[in-house]
XYZ file of C-alpha atoms in Angstrom:
578
model
C 75.568 47.782 6.746
C 73.650 50.545 4.932
C 75.818 53.180 6.611
C 79.029 51.474 5.454
C 77.774 51.269 1.850
C 76.731 54.971 1.900
C 80.163 56.143 3.105
C 81.951 54.013 0.515
C 79.746 55.386 -2.271
C 80.334 58.977 -1.125
C 84.099 58.432 -1.113
C 83.876 56.997 -4.631
C 81.961 60.052 -5.921
C 84.372 62.430 -4.214
C 87.316 60.753 -5.894
C 85.688 60.829 -9.296
C 84.765 64.535 -9.076
C 88.295 65.828 -8.043
C 90.750 64.767 -10.738
C 94.445 65.777 -10.209
C 94.728 68.656 -12.844
C 97.529 70.810 -11.157
C 97.568 74.745 -10.666
C 95.556 77.051 -12.933
C 97.840 78.424 -15.756
C 98.737 82.224 -15.796
C 97.335 84.118 -18.803
C 99.861 86.719 -20.017
C 98.497 90.115 -21.154
C 98.553 91.126 -24.827
C 100.336 94.356 -25.840
C 98.690 96.553 -28.487
C 99.345 100.017 -29.937
C 96.999 102.628 -31.408
C 97.199 106.237 -32.677
C 94.893 108.887 -34.122
C 95.572 111.258 -37.062
C 96.869 114.728 -36.145
C 97.513 118.015 -37.973
C 101.149 118.737 -38.857
C 102.983 120.797 -36.300
C 101.488 118.897 -33.349
C 102.440 115.562 -31.737
C 101.291 112.155 -32.928
C 100.238 110.347 -29.727
C 100.655 106.583 -29.714
C 98.974 104.636 -26.897
C 100.595 101.329 -25.895
C 98.202 99.153 -23.878
C 98.181 95.861 -21.974
C 95.040 93.731 -22.062
C 95.429 93.296 -18.289
C 97.803 94.396 -15.597
C 101.109 92.642 -15.068
C 102.939 92.000 -11.818
C 106.190 93.128 -13.497
C 107.199 96.047 -15.718
C 106.788 95.699 -19.468
C 109.615 97.155 -21.609
C 109.160 98.015 -25.284
C 111.853 99.120 -27.736
C 110.394 101.904 -29.922
C 111.661 102.891 -33.378
C 110.140 105.049 -36.147
C 110.552 104.591 -39.895
C 109.356 106.818 -42.738
C 106.552 106.009 -45.145
C 105.165 108.848 -47.268
C 106.355 111.228 -44.553
C 110.074 111.904 -44.645
C 112.273 112.310 -41.597
C 111.932 116.093 -42.081
C 108.223 115.775 -41.253
C 108.515 114.171 -37.818
C 111.053 113.566 -35.076
C 112.807 110.265 -35.613
C 112.756 108.165 -32.458
C 114.692 105.178 -31.129
C 114.162 104.582 -27.417
C 112.983 102.222 -24.663
C 109.576 102.786 -23.004
C 108.275 101.031 -19.900
C 104.756 100.226 -18.679
C 105.196 100.023 -14.897
C 103.886 96.996 -12.983
C 100.229 97.410 -12.144
C 99.543 99.839 -15.019
C 97.917 99.017 -18.332
C 99.033 101.824 -20.697
C 101.530 104.568 -21.555
C 101.705 107.137 -24.348
C 104.534 107.976 -26.748
C 104.548 111.491 -28.250
C 106.253 112.007 -31.621
C 106.547 115.719 -32.599
C 105.837 116.629 -36.222
C 106.884 119.625 -38.317
C 105.057 121.955 -40.647
C 107.076 121.160 -43.752
C 105.656 124.116 -45.729
C 104.543 121.836 -48.548
C 100.904 121.312 -49.404
C 99.781 117.677 -49.344
C 96.795 115.717 -48.030
C 98.204 113.005 -45.771
C 101.635 111.735 -44.768
C 102.409 108.640 -42.716
C 105.239 107.019 -40.824
C 105.468 103.754 -38.900
C 106.141 103.203 -35.209
C 107.301 99.700 -34.354
C 107.460 98.389 -30.792
C 109.357 95.269 -29.819
C 108.529 93.865 -26.371
C 111.808 93.051 -24.665
C 110.398 91.606 -21.428
C 108.855 88.073 -21.159
C 105.707 88.911 -19.218
C 103.431 89.298 -22.270
C 102.049 86.903 -24.822
C 103.352 88.882 -27.832
C 105.763 87.056 -30.120
C 105.872 89.600 -32.968
C 106.515 93.384 -32.880
C 103.558 95.719 -32.437
C 103.091 98.208 -35.289
C 101.057 101.399 -35.703
C 100.903 104.075 -38.383
C 101.345 107.750 -37.492
C 99.129 109.838 -39.749
C 99.939 113.519 -40.386
C 97.260 115.704 -41.944
C 98.222 118.899 -43.783
C 97.217 122.020 -41.849
C 96.403 124.036 -44.934
C 99.015 126.649 -44.019
C 102.064 127.088 -46.205
C 104.775 128.404 -43.855
C 107.627 130.380 -45.354
C 111.092 128.954 -44.779
C 112.641 132.419 -45.005
C 111.486 135.809 -43.681
C 112.250 139.024 -45.547
C 112.404 142.446 -43.866
C 112.593 145.295 -46.351
C 113.362 149.021 -46.470
C 113.129 150.917 -49.756
C 115.083 154.033 -50.573
C 111.887 155.885 -51.537
C 110.547 155.258 -47.988
C 107.424 153.466 -49.264
C 108.487 150.451 -47.156
C 110.293 150.913 -43.843
C 111.648 147.829 -42.036
C 108.562 145.877 -43.005
C 108.190 142.114 -42.968
C 107.052 140.809 -46.346
C 104.051 138.496 -46.561
C 105.455 136.137 -49.167
C 106.026 132.393 -49.036
C 109.696 131.581 -49.610
C 110.670 127.906 -49.976
C 114.149 126.509 -50.581
C 114.364 124.295 -53.653
C 116.629 122.965 -56.380
C 115.015 124.168 -59.607
C 117.908 125.593 -61.622
C 117.934 129.120 -63.054
C 120.441 131.574 -64.500
C 120.173 134.287 -61.834
C 123.147 135.440 -59.789
C 123.627 133.625 -56.488
C 124.664 134.650 -52.993
C 126.046 131.452 -51.498
C 126.096 131.242 -47.680
C 128.468 128.800 -45.988
C 128.130 128.512 -42.202
C 131.189 126.267 -41.959
C 133.471 129.259 -42.649
C 133.340 131.614 -39.693
C 134.925 134.946 -38.857
C 134.538 137.399 -35.940
C 132.055 137.222 -33.075
C 129.753 140.239 -32.987
C 129.602 142.566 -29.963
C 126.594 144.522 -31.211
C 124.978 147.339 -33.173
C 123.825 150.728 -31.953
C 124.520 154.431 -31.455
C 126.137 156.977 -29.193
C 123.857 157.893 -26.320
C 124.895 161.539 -26.037
C 123.939 163.825 -23.177
C 121.708 165.617 -25.667
C 120.004 162.343 -26.531
C 119.267 161.786 -22.849
C 117.862 165.303 -22.443
C 115.420 165.078 -25.357
C 114.274 161.536 -24.539
C 113.622 162.717 -20.984
C 111.395 165.467 -22.411
C 108.872 162.809 -23.467
C 106.006 162.067 -21.121
C 106.462 158.936 -19.021
C 104.348 156.707 -21.261
C 106.009 157.791 -24.503
C 109.480 157.593 -22.993
C 108.962 154.011 -21.862
C 107.439 153.140 -25.230
C 110.512 154.504 -27.041
C 113.046 152.836 -24.747
C 111.221 149.523 -25.125
C 111.245 149.886 -28.911
C 114.946 150.725 -28.981
C 116.343 148.374 -26.342
C 113.680 145.771 -25.549
C 112.822 142.415 -27.087
C 109.179 142.986 -27.994
C 107.906 142.300 -31.506
C 108.352 145.918 -32.548
C 111.730 146.373 -30.800
C 114.970 146.796 -32.737
C 117.217 145.299 -30.043
C 120.059 147.826 -29.794
C 122.917 145.859 -28.256
C 125.807 148.351 -28.128
C 126.059 151.937 -26.876
C 128.865 154.458 -26.971
C 128.828 157.228 -24.375
C 131.065 160.203 -23.678
C 133.316 160.525 -20.639
C 132.338 164.061 -19.741
C 130.653 166.153 -22.423
C 130.567 165.504 -26.158
C 129.704 168.227 -28.644
C 126.093 166.996 -28.488
C 125.704 168.008 -24.873
C 124.178 171.380 -24.140
C 127.429 172.564 -22.508
C 131.041 171.545 -21.965
C 131.982 169.804 -18.703
C 134.279 167.151 -17.257
C 134.092 165.229 -13.985
C 136.744 167.396 -12.345
C 136.442 170.989 -13.515
C 138.687 173.540 -11.820
C 139.442 177.224 -12.387
C 142.459 178.026 -14.538
C 145.567 177.675 -12.415
C 144.236 175.050 -10.010
C 145.140 171.351 -10.224
C 143.997 168.094 -8.608
C 146.447 165.402 -9.654
C 145.011 162.891 -7.175
C 141.521 163.423 -8.680
C 140.070 163.868 -5.196
C 137.314 166.129 -6.573
C 136.280 163.624 -9.240
C 132.468 163.313 -9.466
C 130.011 161.834 -11.948
C 127.330 164.273 -10.767
C 127.228 166.254 -14.049
C 126.082 163.069 -15.805
C 123.400 161.966 -13.346
C 120.721 162.056 -16.056
C 122.813 159.809 -18.329
C 123.446 157.371 -15.486
C 119.743 157.153 -14.637
C 118.844 156.456 -18.269
C 121.518 153.781 -18.560
C 119.979 152.095 -15.546
C 116.592 152.139 -17.285
C 118.150 150.692 -20.433
C 119.914 147.937 -18.474
C 116.560 146.822 -17.097
C 115.452 146.255 -20.693
C 118.729 144.742 -21.887
C 121.104 143.690 -19.092
C 123.611 142.395 -21.678
C 124.064 145.626 -23.622
C 127.730 146.553 -24.135
C 128.901 150.078 -23.385
C 131.985 151.880 -24.719
C 133.019 155.165 -23.094
C 135.174 157.831 -24.782
C 136.251 161.349 -23.732
C 136.065 164.322 -26.086
C 138.539 166.150 -23.848
C 140.383 165.890 -20.568
C 139.556 168.469 -17.860
C 140.847 171.828 -19.107
C 143.402 172.226 -16.317
C 145.175 169.080 -17.563
C 145.683 170.414 -21.099
C 148.597 172.339 -22.551
C 146.247 175.275 -23.028
C 143.226 175.922 -20.819
C 140.684 175.508 -23.614
C 137.897 173.107 -24.530
C 138.733 173.287 -28.232
C 141.901 171.532 -29.358
C 145.125 171.526 -27.338
C 146.697 168.350 -25.923
C 146.964 166.528 -22.642
C 150.046 167.796 -20.820
C 152.554 164.980 -20.339
C 152.883 165.723 -16.617
C 149.240 164.705 -16.168
C 149.321 161.323 -17.954
C 149.278 159.410 -14.664
C 146.613 161.701 -13.194
C 144.441 161.244 -16.287
C 144.832 157.453 -15.960
C 143.528 157.827 -12.384
C 140.596 159.831 -13.815
C 139.726 156.829 -16.017
C 140.078 154.404 -13.094
C 137.715 156.478 -10.944
C 135.283 156.686 -13.855
C 135.158 152.901 -14.311
C 134.845 152.296 -10.586
C 132.143 154.916 -9.992
C 130.094 153.748 -12.960
C 130.385 150.202 -11.605
C 129.164 151.459 -8.226
C 126.099 152.735 -10.093
C 125.507 149.276 -11.585
C 126.961 150.170 -14.996
C 129.770 148.063 -16.443
C 131.927 149.796 -19.028
C 133.048 147.170 -21.524
C 135.630 149.313 -23.309
C 137.190 152.781 -23.352
C 139.046 154.758 -25.975
C 141.651 157.275 -24.761
C 140.311 160.003 -27.058
C 137.523 160.630 -29.571
C 138.947 161.713 -32.946
C 142.457 162.448 -31.654
C 143.449 164.127 -34.941
C 140.504 166.582 -34.900
C 141.254 169.850 -33.043
C 138.147 171.724 -34.207
C 135.217 170.330 -32.231
C 133.928 171.666 -28.928
C 135.031 169.933 -26.837
C 138.037 168.302 -28.485
C 141.628 167.386 -27.712
C 144.403 166.323 -30.020
C 146.482 163.262 -29.215
C 149.172 162.144 -31.620
C 150.003 158.474 -32.006
C 153.175 159.008 -29.950
C 151.184 160.763 -27.204
C 148.480 158.091 -27.166
C 151.091 155.366 -26.992
C 152.615 156.979 -23.903
C 149.239 157.475 -22.290
C 148.066 153.906 -22.993
C 151.110 152.583 -21.148
C 150.070 154.624 -18.099
C 146.392 153.696 -18.489
C 147.033 149.991 -18.992
C 149.184 149.815 -15.892
C 146.626 151.787 -13.861
C 143.851 149.393 -14.930
C 146.049 146.431 -14.102
C 146.882 147.762 -10.636
C 143.191 148.455 -9.948
C 142.124 145.001 -11.268
C 140.005 146.658 -13.951
C 139.183 144.417 -16.928
C 137.646 147.131 -19.116
C 139.143 146.935 -22.606
C 141.364 149.696 -23.987
C 140.686 150.489 -27.659
C 143.089 152.793 -29.508
C 142.630 155.471 -32.171
C 138.837 156.054 -32.688
C 139.199 158.158 -35.817
C 139.053 157.977 -39.597
C 140.062 155.143 -41.889
C 142.624 157.315 -43.703
C 145.376 156.918 -41.076
C 145.654 153.175 -40.281
C 149.313 153.796 -39.462
C 148.171 155.412 -36.182
C 146.724 152.251 -34.543
C 149.368 150.071 -36.188
C 152.135 152.116 -34.553
C 150.539 151.592 -31.137
C 150.098 147.841 -31.611
C 153.686 147.585 -32.800
C 154.873 148.635 -29.344
C 155.697 145.604 -27.209
C 154.769 147.324 -23.938
C 151.435 148.731 -25.133
C 150.381 145.644 -27.108
C 149.122 143.562 -24.139
C 147.049 146.480 -22.847
C 145.242 147.158 -26.141
C 142.158 145.141 -27.110
C 141.916 146.648 -30.580
C 141.416 149.757 -32.699
C 138.321 151.865 -33.458
C 137.427 153.688 -36.662
C 135.148 156.328 -38.199
C 134.663 156.835 -41.937
C 134.734 160.575 -42.586
C 137.938 159.902 -44.484
C 139.634 156.892 -46.067
C 138.143 153.531 -47.027
C 136.439 150.922 -44.862
C 139.047 148.375 -45.986
C 141.473 150.061 -43.544
C 139.894 147.880 -40.846
C 141.162 144.787 -42.665
C 144.573 146.408 -43.075
C 144.890 146.718 -39.304
C 143.262 143.321 -38.661
C 145.618 141.571 -41.068
C 148.618 143.199 -39.390
C 147.358 142.127 -35.936
C 144.798 139.322 -36.372
C 144.598 138.696 -32.609
C 143.353 142.238 -31.953
C 139.812 143.441 -32.575
C 138.648 146.254 -34.811
C 135.614 148.399 -33.987
C 133.464 150.776 -36.015
C 132.259 153.439 -33.599
C 130.783 156.449 -35.403
C 129.217 157.765 -38.597
C 126.745 160.648 -38.711
C 123.780 161.284 -40.980
C 123.178 164.887 -41.990
C 120.078 167.025 -41.562
C 120.420 167.898 -45.267
C 121.060 164.296 -46.356
C 118.899 162.208 -48.682
C 117.148 159.169 -47.190
C 117.748 156.926 -50.195
C 121.352 157.953 -50.676
C 122.167 157.631 -46.968
C 120.451 154.225 -46.779
C 122.618 152.841 -49.573
C 125.911 154.354 -48.460
C 125.621 153.662 -44.749
C 124.345 150.087 -45.031
C 126.999 149.330 -47.647
C 129.860 150.846 -45.655
C 128.943 151.140 -41.973
C 127.050 147.857 -41.572
C 128.096 145.520 -44.376
C 131.496 147.098 -44.987
C 132.623 147.162 -41.376
C 131.424 143.606 -40.780
C 133.137 142.225 -43.889
C 136.306 143.969 -42.706
C 136.321 142.252 -39.296
C 134.606 144.830 -37.096
C 132.933 143.441 -33.976
C 130.397 146.282 -33.881
C 128.803 148.962 -36.047
C 127.575 152.233 -34.566
C 125.872 155.270 -36.043
C 126.346 158.630 -34.291
C 123.798 160.201 -31.969
C 120.695 158.367 -30.876
C 118.289 161.312 -30.572
C 117.923 165.074 -30.811
C 115.181 167.665 -31.183
C 113.667 169.085 -34.353
C 116.391 171.773 -34.471
C 119.159 169.132 -34.259
C 120.012 170.152 -30.727
C 121.096 170.280 -28.089
C 124.769 170.853 -28.894
C 127.608 172.896 -27.492
C 128.673 176.215 -28.934
C 130.737 175.037 -31.892
C 129.269 171.526 -31.743
C 127.615 169.754 -34.664
C 124.578 171.682 -35.947
C 123.561 169.221 -38.692
C 123.932 165.876 -36.955
C 120.605 164.094 -37.372
C 119.723 161.625 -34.640
C 118.236 158.219 -35.290
C 115.181 159.603 -33.480
C 113.771 163.153 -33.567
C 111.846 164.064 -30.410
C 109.144 166.403 -31.706
C 107.335 167.152 -28.449
C 106.421 165.487 -25.175
C 104.180 162.960 -26.884
C 105.715 162.342 -30.284
C 108.896 161.238 -32.034
C 110.038 160.403 -35.570
C 112.266 157.568 -36.755
C 115.002 158.783 -39.092
C 117.350 157.144 -41.565
C 119.953 156.083 -38.946
C 117.214 154.143 -37.144
C 116.644 151.929 -40.189
C 120.353 151.601 -41.020
C 121.094 150.023 -37.645
C 117.749 148.241 -37.167
C 118.338 146.072 -40.252
C 121.164 144.481 -38.243
C 120.404 145.035 -34.536
C 116.896 143.541 -34.685
C 118.162 140.262 -36.102
C 121.848 139.868 -35.150
C 122.260 139.793 -31.342
C 125.647 140.023 -29.699
C 127.363 136.665 -29.693
C 126.413 136.011 -33.321
C 129.196 134.974 -35.692
C 129.834 136.268 -39.190
C 129.824 133.481 -41.787
C 130.836 133.357 -45.431
C 128.749 134.942 -48.167
C 130.011 135.966 -51.585
C 129.492 139.426 -53.091
C 127.462 139.053 -56.279
C 127.418 141.971 -58.730
C 125.770 145.041 -57.203
C 124.506 143.141 -54.184
C 126.593 144.119 -51.172
C 125.896 141.652 -48.382
C 127.032 140.073 -45.146
C 125.827 136.930 -43.364
C 125.684 135.771 -39.741
C 124.718 132.777 -37.632
C 123.112 133.493 -34.267
C 123.673 131.478 -31.095
C 120.283 129.819 -31.657
C 121.260 128.693 -35.160
C 119.335 131.243 -37.206
C 121.000 132.486 -40.363
C 120.852 136.199 -41.206
C 121.737 137.769 -44.559
C 121.749 141.566 -45.040
C 121.722 142.689 -48.686
C 121.927 146.194 -50.209
C 121.220 146.725 -53.911
C 123.848 149.257 -54.940
C 122.917 149.059 -58.612
C 120.582 151.155 -60.716
C 117.930 148.515 -61.428
C 116.044 145.762 -59.631
C 118.250 142.717 -59.058
C 116.915 139.155 -59.068
C 119.105 136.671 -57.262
C 119.294 133.346 -55.420
C 120.023 132.908 -51.727
C 121.748 129.521 -51.588
C 122.285 127.513 -48.421
C 123.117 123.818 -47.956
C 122.627 123.004 -51.625
C 119.172 124.600 -51.973
C 118.139 128.108 -52.880
C 115.387 130.682 -52.848
C 114.957 133.141 -55.687
C 114.009 136.686 -54.750
C 114.530 140.262 -55.938
C 115.518 143.618 -54.478
C 114.743 147.038 -55.926
C 117.500 149.541 -56.563
C 118.549 151.369 -53.407
C 116.689 148.925 -51.171
C 117.933 146.918 -48.218
C 116.690 143.471 -47.250
C 117.385 141.383 -44.161
C 116.729 137.687 -44.790
C 116.187 135.332 -41.843
C 115.928 131.520 -41.817
């Protein structure tokens, strides 16, 4: 009886101590968000956390909104972020900008809305991004300056330039990137055989230093992007030669004896340059055909005999092909340097009628050999625009001709626009202008930047080239009868030293900042301030200004409704980058 009572009592207690409460409820994690203040220019890092892990992914819609910080101060964000199942946190990085304005603290808000149902949150999560000023006022515009008195030479100015809207009465250069013109092929010089010889006279260290400065992309480089070379000798070689020289009376119409061997030094230097700038464009131009192909067997003057037009076209084809075999692509050729100048050594005259006939032979020869090198007509002064126009007017020659090239020892730079306007689908090139050994730095700086760089660009040229790249202290080497006063951009003084001359700075104010592929954009001429503007492929804007007046000019550079006020001394050149 006692046993029965004990079992009944135990069953009663067991029933009372095990009520029917059902399964234990699941506690959903809580989502939270935190951030820490950062210095402008670095990322604000937001950490989104779960109070415990979840068996499923947690999705959060992220959006930023401005507070005291504007949308110029940080990267606006609107995206979906996910905390994977089994994890408890992720980070969201919001980049910030140095806005160049001094202030203590700026803030913006990041709001996260949980879009999955595996958390206990019913309201959005909110955190404040705090941006601390870095104490550095960054300029919105860089100025590179050269003064005519040589006290400043391509020097970056240490001034803070900020765009604003405070009105003033100064003249304004207004830049409009929505109006575009020609695409730029490049800026540079002619790499003459003499240039090669004197650069090669430098010791190995100095030579590499100079080539890097001229053609590289280092901080101190000027980024030459276009070279002109001679097919055979120019007058700034030490002697006259072609690639198929024969005694008077002998001929080789098939060009079987053609050889680039006389220019081995040039070819080797071009290979060195291409290692520094594989994208450099090269134009090749003869000063004369081989003497046996001319009406008179002479290196000075005379013309290409008509019976050798086809043979001379073969000469060009072999040149392009053999240079290509050496790893050198010739972008363009001209049939003749200064075809109306019979006085240089070497030289060869070629009338417009003669060049038209030859271009028809050359264009067909290139076509048959599948050569895509461009043919550029004329290559002489701006005073005879009728010469290239007559060639482009010919229906047979027109498809073969890429454009027309000009020098400015005569005429006006506006001749380029005359030819462009007549044939807007054809390019114009500016291929040569020399600076003299007896010239004045300040005067040459003004004239050349105004005409060769700014003038050619505003008149549709795709390039701008000064004459020879380098020579020695005696302005050599040159041929007998060649130019004795042509001053290179660089003077090679000895095996361990060189000097930068006026042509260096003329071109550097463009080549250092305007790479090939840039596009000219609209800028208005204001008073004495000659100027031209570009937009690079990376979106940078470049403005080159030359003060052609007699006093310092104060002016505004206006872009997108805001402007910077600056000044430029008389005879000075400024390149402005933003």
